[in-house]
Amino acid sequence: MISFTRWTTVEEVVEIPLAFPEFTYSLTPIEKLPSVLDNKEYFTDVLGAVTKISDALPLRPRSQQVHTMKRTVTVCDESGASLDVTLWGERATSFPAEQLHKDGQHSPQIVIFVGTLVRGYAGTISLSGGSSCKWYINPDVPEAKKLIASMKSVHQPVAHAPQVKYSEPRTSVAEHRKVSDIKYLHPFKNKKVEWLVTVKIMKIDKSWWYESCKKCFRTTRPHGNTYKCSNPTCSTISAPSPRYKLVIIAGDETGDTEFVMFGRIAQRLIKKTVDALIANNPPGFIPDEITRLLEKVFTFNVCFTENTISSGNVSFQVNTIVAEIDDGNPIPLTPVGSQSSSAVLSHHAGTSVECTPEKDSDFTLPSP
Ligand SMILES: [Zn+2]
């Protein structure tokens, strides 16, 4: 990838040098992807043999009023490790699925996806390909030749994959509710139902982050001189990754209740990374960047946390920050970034919370 700075100059080269590469990529092996999870600084390039291709289907992300197209391409490496690459928007529709499916009946189809972002959900890593994503199909490069050679003897025809459950187009749109309208609802009967609430932040819990497992985001605990994930199906042993878990009490004129915000959702509100706040504040202290949220009014898209059912303590997970309200007037939130989209998934400290993927537009709140 190329990064443009204020010192970058662009010069047109009319005669293309002979040595100019036809393919540009810097491959990350599938098993190394967890180490670049959620890295937004750099794009990731991956090589694989196509095993499955889904249709491109419209999906309405939580934060959008329009549909976007989504297609999943599954690839594998020599060891058989499988990886889903989700293509969005124009990338989903322009992917040559039919041709690849046809050619893939007889011979391995090797693709290098470049310009993708690595995402994790419930312990599974996937790649997300938006407008920055590009692909090379059966490129004439050594890595692809090596993979073709090793796949030839074990080649299975490329399959047509049905779209998975959570990517079906959403049929309902979150409606505005008062806090008293939702906090007494049956959490099991209203599992995964989303509402919009406009609430003022009244209290912030003093524990605002936790040590998360790098792979599945659940709580990881000290284990000898390292950490072990508390999720029995994951049990990853590795250094922990601090992650926001902001627990607040907020309410409107009808009542108040508990809301929980994780990871990037909390970061959108706080506008600082969790690492920066941990580094600059003594343990047990709630940083000013967080306490300044007190008395502020926001519109959130929320649903019951899974913990509500298991613990009996009513709590809502914030899926999206829809707006900040100033003196009764909404301050518009500016979407930053474009098609480079993916599933934004929220995870709970103890249990993973399944939520519908949304388009990954990052929303930044204007500075006060
Ligand atoms: Zn884990």
CSV table of C-alpha atoms and ligand atoms in Angstrom, one decimal:
chain,number,residue,atom,x,y,z
A,1,MET,CA,0.0,0.0,0.0
A,2,ILE,CA,1.1,3.6,-0.5
A,3,SER,CA,0.7,6.2,2.1
A,4,PHE,CA,0.5,9.8,0.9
A,5,THR,CA,1.9,12.5,3.2
A,6,ARG,CA,2.3,16.3,2.8
A,7,TRP,CA,5.8,15.7,1.5
A,8,THR,CA,4.7,13.2,-1.2
A,9,THR,CA,5.2,14.3,-4.8
A,10,VAL,CA,3.5,12.6,-7.7
A,11,GLU,CA,5.2,12.4,-11.0
A,12,GLU,CA,3.8,10.8,-14.2
A,13,VAL,CA,6.0,8.2,-15.7
A,14,VAL,CA,5.1,7.8,-19.4
A,15,GLU,CA,7.4,5.0,-20.3
A,16,ILE,CA,6.8,2.1,-17.9
A,17,PRO,CA,10.1,0.6,-16.8
A,18,LEU,CA,10.5,-3.0,-17.8
A,19,ALA,CA,11.1,-4.0,-14.2
A,20,PHE,CA,7.8,-2.5,-13.1
A,21,PRO,CA,5.9,-5.3,-11.3
A,22,GLU,CA,2.6,-6.4,-12.7
A,23,PHE,CA,1.5,-7.7,-9.3
A,24,THR,CA,2.2,-6.0,-6.0
A,25,TYR,CA,1.5,-7.7,-2.8
A,26,SER,CA,3.0,-8.5,0.5
A,27,LEU,CA,1.5,-11.8,1.7
A,28,THR,CA,0.5,-12.7,5.3
A,29,PRO,CA,0.1,-16.4,5.9
A,30,ILE,CA,-3.4,-17.4,7.1
A,31,GLU,CA,-2.1,-18.6,10.4
A,32,LYS,CA,-0.4,-15.2,11.1
A,33,LEU,CA,-3.6,-13.2,10.6
A,34,PRO,CA,-4.5,-13.0,14.3
A,35,SER,CA,-1.4,-10.9,14.8
A,36,VAL,CA,-2.8,-8.2,12.5
A,37,LEU,CA,-6.4,-8.4,13.7
A,38,ASP,CA,-8.2,-5.0,13.6
A,39,ASN,CA,-5.1,-3.2,12.4
A,40,LYS,CA,-6.4,-0.3,10.4
A,41,GLU,CA,-3.0,1.2,9.6
A,42,TYR,CA,-2.0,-1.4,7.0
A,43,PHE,CA,-3.9,-3.4,4.6
A,44,THR,CA,-3.4,-7.2,4.5
A,45,ASP,CA,-2.7,-9.3,1.4
A,46,VAL,CA,-3.5,-13.0,1.4
A,47,LEU,CA,-3.1,-15.9,-1.1
A,48,GLY,CA,-5.5,-18.8,-1.2
A,49,ALA,CA,-7.2,-21.5,-3.3
A,50,VAL,CA,-10.9,-20.8,-3.7
A,51,THR,CA,-13.1,-23.4,-2.1
A,52,LYS,CA,-16.5,-21.7,-1.9
A,53,ILE,CA,-18.2,-18.6,-3.4
A,54,SER,CA,-21.5,-17.2,-2.2
A,55,ASP,CA,-23.9,-15.0,-4.2
A,56,ALA,CA,-23.7,-11.3,-3.8
A,57,LEU,CA,-26.7,-10.4,-1.7
A,58,PRO,CA,-28.0,-7.1,-0.4
A,59,LEU,CA,-27.6,-6.4,3.3
A,60,ARG,CA,-28.8,-3.4,5.2
A,61,PRO,CA,-26.2,-2.4,7.8
A,62,ARG,CA,-27.4,-1.2,11.1
A,63,SER,CA,-26.2,2.3,10.6
A,64,GLN,CA,-27.3,2.8,7.1
A,65,GLN,CA,-30.6,3.4,5.4
A,66,VAL,CA,-29.5,1.9,2.1
A,67,HIS,CA,-28.6,-1.7,1.2
A,68,THR,CA,-25.0,-2.7,0.4
A,69,MET,CA,-24.0,-5.8,-1.5
A,70,LYS,CA,-22.1,-8.5,0.3
A,71,ARG,CA,-20.4,-11.6,-1.1
A,72,THR,CA,-18.2,-14.2,0.8
A,73,VAL,CA,-15.4,-16.0,-0.9
A,74,THR,CA,-13.8,-18.8,1.0
A,75,VAL,CA,-10.2,-19.7,0.4
A,76,CYS,CA,-7.7,-22.2,1.9
A,77,ASP,CA,-4.0,-22.6,2.1
A,78,GLU,CA,-1.7,-25.6,1.6
A,79,SER,CA,-2.4,-26.9,5.1
A,80,GLY,CA,-6.2,-26.7,4.5
A,81,ALA,CA,-6.7,-23.7,6.8
A,82,SER,CA,-9.8,-22.0,5.6
A,83,LEU,CA,-10.5,-18.2,5.5
A,84,ASP,CA,-13.6,-16.2,4.6
A,85,VAL,CA,-13.1,-13.0,2.5
A,86,THR,CA,-16.1,-10.7,2.6
A,87,LEU,CA,-16.4,-8.4,-0.3
A,88,TRP,CA,-18.6,-5.3,0.0
A,89,GLY,CA,-20.5,-3.1,-2.4
A,90,GLU,CA,-19.1,-2.9,-5.9
A,91,ARG,CA,-16.3,-5.3,-5.0
A,92,ALA,CA,-19.0,-7.9,-4.2
A,93,THR,CA,-20.7,-7.5,-7.6
A,94,SER,CA,-17.6,-7.2,-9.7
A,95,PHE,CA,-15.9,-10.3,-8.4
A,96,PRO,CA,-15.9,-12.8,-11.3
A,97,ALA,CA,-17.8,-15.5,-9.3
A,98,GLU,CA,-19.3,-17.3,-12.3
A,99,GLN,CA,-16.1,-17.7,-14.2
A,100,LEU,CA,-14.2,-18.8,-11.1
A,101,HIS,CA,-16.9,-21.3,-10.2
A,102,LYS,CA,-16.9,-22.7,-13.7
A,103,ASP,CA,-13.1,-22.9,-14.0
A,104,GLY,CA,-12.9,-24.2,-10.4
A,105,GLN,CA,-14.8,-27.4,-11.3
A,106,HIS,CA,-11.7,-28.8,-12.9
A,107,SER,CA,-8.6,-27.0,-11.6
A,108,PRO,CA,-7.6,-25.1,-8.5
A,109,GLN,CA,-8.3,-21.4,-8.6
A,110,ILE,CA,-5.7,-19.3,-6.8
A,111,VAL,CA,-6.5,-15.7,-5.8
A,112,ILE,CA,-4.4,-13.1,-4.1
A,113,PHE,CA,-6.6,-10.6,-2.3
A,114,VAL,CA,-4.8,-7.3,-1.6
A,115,GLY,CA,-5.9,-4.3,0.3
A,116,THR,CA,-8.1,-6.1,2.9
A,117,LEU,CA,-8.7,-5.6,6.6
A,118,VAL,CA,-8.5,-8.4,9.1
A,119,ARG,CA,-11.5,-8.9,11.4
A,120,GLY,CA,-12.4,-11.2,14.2
A,121,TYR,CA,-15.7,-12.5,15.4
A,122,ALA,CA,-16.4,-15.1,18.0
A,123,GLY,CA,-12.9,-16.6,17.6
A,124,THR,CA,-13.0,-16.6,13.8
A,125,ILE,CA,-10.8,-14.5,11.7
A,126,SER,CA,-12.0,-13.2,8.3
A,127,LEU,CA,-10.9,-10.6,5.8
A,128,SER,CA,-13.0,-7.6,4.7
A,129,GLY,CA,-12.6,-6.2,1.3
A,130,GLY,CA,-14.0,-2.8,0.5
A,131,SER,CA,-13.1,-0.3,-2.2
A,132,SER,CA,-9.4,-0.7,-1.4
A,133,CYS,CA,-9.5,-4.4,-2.2
A,134,LYS,CA,-8.2,-5.8,-5.4
A,135,TRP,CA,-7.6,-9.4,-6.5
A,136,TYR,CA,-5.2,-11.2,-8.8
A,137,ILE,CA,-6.7,-14.5,-10.2
A,138,ASN,CA,-4.3,-17.3,-11.0
A,139,PRO,CA,-1.4,-14.8,-11.1
A,140,ASP,CA,1.9,-15.8,-12.7
A,141,VAL,CA,3.9,-15.6,-9.5
A,142,PRO,CA,6.0,-18.2,-7.6
A,143,GLU,CA,3.7,-18.3,-4.5
A,144,ALA,CA,0.6,-19.0,-6.6
A,145,LYS,CA,2.4,-21.7,-8.7
A,146,LYS,CA,3.5,-23.4,-5.5
A,147,LEU,CA,0.0,-23.4,-4.1
A,148,ILE,CA,-1.5,-24.7,-7.4
A,149,ALA,CA,1.0,-27.5,-7.5
A,150,SER,CA,0.2,-28.6,-3.9
A,151,MET,CA,-3.6,-28.3,-4.5
A,152,LYS,CA,-3.7,-30.3,-7.8
A,153,SER,CA,-3.8,-33.7,-6.1
A,154,VAL,CA,-6.4,-32.7,-3.5
A,155,HIS,CA,-8.6,-30.4,-5.7
A,156,GLN,CA,-12.3,-30.2,-5.0
A,157,PRO,CA,-14.6,-28.4,-7.3
A,158,VAL,CA,-15.3,-24.8,-6.1
A,159,ALA,CA,-18.6,-24.9,-4.2
A,160,HIS,CA,-21.5,-22.5,-4.3
A,161,ALA,CA,-22.1,-21.4,-0.7
A,162,PRO,CA,-25.4,-20.3,0.6
A,163,GLN,CA,-25.2,-16.9,2.4
A,164,VAL,CA,-24.9,-17.5,6.1
A,165,LYS,CA,-27.7,-16.7,8.5
A,166,TYR,CA,-26.6,-13.4,9.9
A,167,SER,CA,-26.0,-11.8,6.5
A,168,GLU,CA,-29.6,-12.0,5.4
A,169,PRO,CA,-31.1,-8.7,4.6
A,170,ARG,CA,-32.5,-7.1,7.7
A,171,THR,CA,-36.2,-6.8,7.6
A,172,SER,CA,-36.7,-4.5,10.6
A,173,VAL,CA,-35.4,-1.1,11.4
A,174,ALA,CA,-34.7,-0.1,15.0
A,175,GLU,CA,-37.4,2.2,16.4
A,176,HIS,CA,-37.2,5.0,18.9
A,177,ARG,CA,-38.2,3.9,22.5
A,178,LYS,CA,-38.2,5.4,25.9
A,179,VAL,CA,-36.0,3.7,28.5
A,180,SER,CA,-39.0,2.6,30.5
A,181,ASP,CA,-40.4,1.0,27.3
A,182,ILE,CA,-37.5,-1.4,27.0
A,183,LYS,CA,-36.0,-2.0,30.4
A,184,TYR,CA,-38.9,-4.1,31.6
A,185,LEU,CA,-39.2,-6.2,28.4
A,186,HIS,CA,-38.5,-9.9,28.5
A,187,PRO,CA,-34.9,-10.1,27.5
A,188,PHE,CA,-35.2,-13.6,26.1
A,189,LYS,CA,-38.3,-12.8,23.9
A,190,ASN,CA,-36.5,-9.7,22.7
A,191,LYS,CA,-33.2,-11.2,22.1
A,192,LYS,CA,-31.3,-9.3,19.4
A,193,VAL,CA,-34.1,-6.8,18.9
A,194,GLU,CA,-32.6,-3.3,18.4
A,195,TRP,CA,-34.0,0.0,19.6
A,196,LEU,CA,-33.0,3.6,19.4
A,197,VAL,CA,-32.8,5.4,22.7
A,198,THR,CA,-31.9,9.0,23.5
A,199,VAL,CA,-30.3,9.1,26.9
A,200,LYS,CA,-28.2,11.3,29.2
A,201,ILE,CA,-25.1,9.7,30.7
A,202,MET,CA,-25.4,9.9,34.5
A,203,LYS,CA,-22.9,7.5,35.9
A,204,ILE,CA,-19.7,5.8,34.7
A,205,ASP,CA,-18.4,2.6,36.2
A,206,LYS,CA,-14.8,2.8,37.5
A,207,SER,CA,-13.8,-0.3,35.7
A,208,TRP,CA,-13.6,0.9,32.0
A,209,TRP,CA,-11.4,-1.7,30.3
A,210,TYR,CA,-10.4,-5.3,30.6
A,211,GLU,CA,-7.7,-7.7,29.4
A,212,SER,CA,-9.1,-9.3,26.3
A,213,CYS,CA,-8.1,-12.4,24.3
A,214,LYS,CA,-6.5,-11.2,21.1
A,215,LYS,CA,-8.3,-13.9,19.2
A,216,CYS,CA,-11.9,-13.9,20.5
A,217,PHE,CA,-12.1,-10.7,22.6
A,218,ARG,CA,-13.3,-12.5,25.7
A,219,THR,CA,-11.7,-12.0,29.1
A,220,THR,CA,-8.2,-13.5,29.4
A,221,ARG,CA,-6.7,-14.3,32.8
A,222,PRO,CA,-3.2,-14.5,34.2
A,223,HIS,CA,-1.8,-18.0,33.6
A,224,GLY,CA,1.8,-18.5,34.9
A,225,ASN,CA,3.7,-15.6,33.4
A,226,THR,CA,1.3,-15.1,30.5
A,227,TYR,CA,-2.5,-15.1,30.0
A,228,LYS,CA,-5.1,-17.7,29.1
A,229,CYS,CA,-8.4,-17.0,27.4
A,230,SER,CA,-11.4,-17.8,29.7
A,231,ASN,CA,-13.5,-19.0,26.7
A,232,PRO,CA,-13.1,-22.8,26.9
A,233,THR,CA,-13.5,-23.2,23.1
A,234,CYS,CA,-10.7,-20.7,22.6
A,235,SER,CA,-8.2,-21.1,25.5
A,236,THR,CA,-5.6,-19.1,23.6
A,237,ILE,CA,-2.5,-18.5,25.6
A,238,SER,CA,-0.9,-15.2,24.7
A,239,ALA,CA,-0.2,-11.7,25.9
A,240,PRO,CA,-3.5,-9.9,26.7
A,241,SER,CA,-4.9,-7.0,24.7
A,242,PRO,CA,-6.5,-4.2,26.7
A,243,ARG,CA,-10.0,-3.4,25.4
A,244,TYR,CA,-12.6,-0.9,26.3
A,245,LYS,CA,-15.6,-2.1,28.3
A,246,LEU,CA,-17.4,1.1,29.3
A,247,VAL,CA,-20.3,0.5,31.7
A,248,ILE,CA,-22.6,3.5,32.2
A,249,ILE,CA,-25.9,4.4,33.7
A,250,ALA,CA,-27.9,6.6,31.4
A,251,GLY,CA,-31.5,7.5,31.1
A,252,ASP,CA,-34.3,9.8,29.9
A,253,GLU,CA,-37.3,11.3,31.6
A,254,THR,CA,-38.9,7.8,32.0
A,255,GLY,CA,-36.0,6.1,33.9
A,256,ASP,CA,-32.5,4.9,33.6
A,257,THR,CA,-30.6,1.7,33.1
A,258,GLU,CA,-27.2,0.2,32.4
A,259,PHE,CA,-25.5,0.4,29.0
A,260,VAL,CA,-22.3,-1.3,28.0
A,261,MET,CA,-19.9,-0.3,25.2
A,262,PHE,CA,-17.0,-2.3,23.9
A,263,GLY,CA,-13.9,-1.7,21.9
A,264,ARG,CA,-14.3,0.5,18.9
A,265,ILE,CA,-17.8,1.7,19.9
A,266,ALA,CA,-16.4,3.1,23.1
A,267,GLN,CA,-13.4,4.5,21.3
A,268,ARG,CA,-15.7,6.5,19.0
A,269,LEU,CA,-17.2,8.1,22.0
A,270,ILE,CA,-13.9,8.7,23.9
A,271,LYS,CA,-11.8,9.5,20.9
A,272,LYS,CA,-8.7,8.1,22.4
A,273,THR,CA,-7.3,4.6,22.1
A,274,VAL,CA,-7.6,2.4,25.3
A,275,ASP,CA,-3.8,2.0,25.2
A,276,ALA,CA,-3.3,5.8,25.4
A,277,LEU,CA,-5.6,6.2,28.3
A,278,ILE,CA,-4.1,3.3,30.3
A,279,ALA,CA,-0.6,4.7,29.7
A,280,ASN,CA,-1.6,8.2,30.8
A,281,ASN,CA,-3.7,7.5,33.9
A,282,PRO,CA,-2.9,5.8,37.2
A,283,PRO,CA,-4.7,2.5,37.8
A,284,GLY,CA,-8.2,2.7,39.2
A,285,PHE,CA,-8.6,6.3,37.9
A,286,ILE,CA,-11.3,7.2,35.4
A,287,PRO,CA,-9.6,9.4,32.8
A,288,ASP,CA,-11.0,12.9,32.1
A,289,GLU,CA,-11.7,11.8,28.5
A,290,ILE,CA,-14.3,9.5,30.0
A,291,THR,CA,-15.7,11.6,32.8
A,292,ARG,CA,-16.3,14.4,30.4
A,293,LEU,CA,-19.1,12.2,28.8
A,294,LEU,CA,-21.1,12.8,32.0
A,295,GLU,CA,-24.3,14.8,31.4
A,296,LYS,CA,-24.0,14.4,27.7
A,297,VAL,CA,-26.9,13.2,25.6
A,298,PHE,CA,-26.6,10.6,22.9
A,299,THR,CA,-28.8,8.5,20.7
A,300,PHE,CA,-27.7,4.9,20.8
A,301,ASN,CA,-28.8,1.8,18.9
A,302,VAL,CA,-29.1,-0.8,21.6
A,303,CYS,CA,-30.1,-4.4,22.3
A,304,PHE,CA,-30.1,-6.6,25.5
A,305,THR,CA,-26.7,-8.0,26.4
A,306,GLU,CA,-26.5,-11.7,26.6
A,307,ASN,CA,-25.4,-11.3,30.1
A,308,THR,CA,-28.9,-9.9,30.9
A,309,ILE,CA,-30.3,-13.4,30.5
A,310,SER,CA,-27.5,-15.3,32.3
A,311,SER,CA,-26.9,-12.8,35.1
A,312,GLY,CA,-30.4,-11.4,35.6
A,313,ASN,CA,-29.0,-7.9,35.6
A,314,VAL,CA,-30.7,-5.8,33.0
A,315,SER,CA,-28.1,-4.3,30.7
A,316,PHE,CA,-28.1,-3.0,27.1
A,317,GLN,CA,-25.3,-3.2,24.7
A,318,VAL,CA,-24.6,-0.2,22.6
A,319,ASN,CA,-24.3,-1.3,18.9
A,320,THR,CA,-24.0,2.1,17.3
A,321,ILE,CA,-23.7,5.7,18.4
A,322,VAL,CA,-26.3,7.3,16.2
A,323,ALA,CA,-26.0,10.9,17.3
A,324,GLU,CA,-24.8,13.3,20.0
A,325,ILE,CA,-27.6,15.6,21.1
A,326,ASP,CA,-26.6,19.2,22.1
A,327,ASP,CA,-29.3,21.3,23.7
A,328,GLY,CA,-32.0,19.1,22.1
A,329,ASN,CA,-30.4,19.4,18.6
A,330,PRO,CA,-28.6,16.5,17.1
A,331,ILE,CA,-25.0,17.1,16.2
A,332,PRO,CA,-24.4,15.3,12.9
A,333,LEU,CA,-21.9,12.6,13.0
A,334,THR,CA,-19.5,12.6,10.1
A,335,PRO,CA,-18.9,9.2,8.5
A,336,VAL,CA,-15.2,8.8,7.8
A,337,GLY,CA,-13.9,6.2,5.4
A,338,SER,CA,-15.9,4.8,2.6
A,339,GLN,CA,-16.6,1.3,1.2
A,340,SER,CA,-13.8,-0.3,3.2
A,341,SER,CA,-16.4,-2.0,5.2
A,342,SER,CA,-16.8,-5.0,7.3
A,343,ALA,CA,-18.8,-6.5,10.0
A,344,VAL,CA,-18.6,-4.5,13.2
A,345,LEU,CA,-19.2,-7.0,15.9
A,346,SER,CA,-19.6,-6.4,19.5
A,347,HIS,CA,-18.3,-8.8,22.0
A,348,HIS,CA,-19.0,-9.2,25.6
A,349,ALA,CA,-16.4,-9.7,28.2
A,350,GLY,CA,-17.7,-13.0,29.4
A,351,THR,CA,-19.9,-14.1,26.5
A,352,SER,CA,-19.8,-13.3,22.9
A,353,VAL,CA,-22.8,-11.2,21.8
A,354,GLU,CA,-24.1,-12.0,18.4
A,355,CYS,CA,-25.1,-9.0,16.5
A,356,THR,CA,-26.0,-8.3,12.9
A,357,PRO,CA,-23.0,-7.0,11.0
A,358,GLU,CA,-23.1,-3.4,10.1
A,359,LYS,CA,-21.3,-1.4,7.6
A,360,ASP,CA,-18.0,-0.3,9.1
A,361,SER,CA,-18.3,3.4,8.7
A,362,ASP,CA,-16.3,5.0,11.4
A,363,PHE,CA,-18.2,7.8,13.0
A,364,THR,CA,-16.4,10.6,14.6
A,365,LEU,CA,-18.0,12.9,17.0
A,366,PRO,CA,-17.2,16.6,16.3
A,367,SER,CA,-14.9,18.1,18.9
A,368,PRO,CA,-16.7,20.2,21.5
B,1,ZN,ZN,-10.1,-16.3,23.3
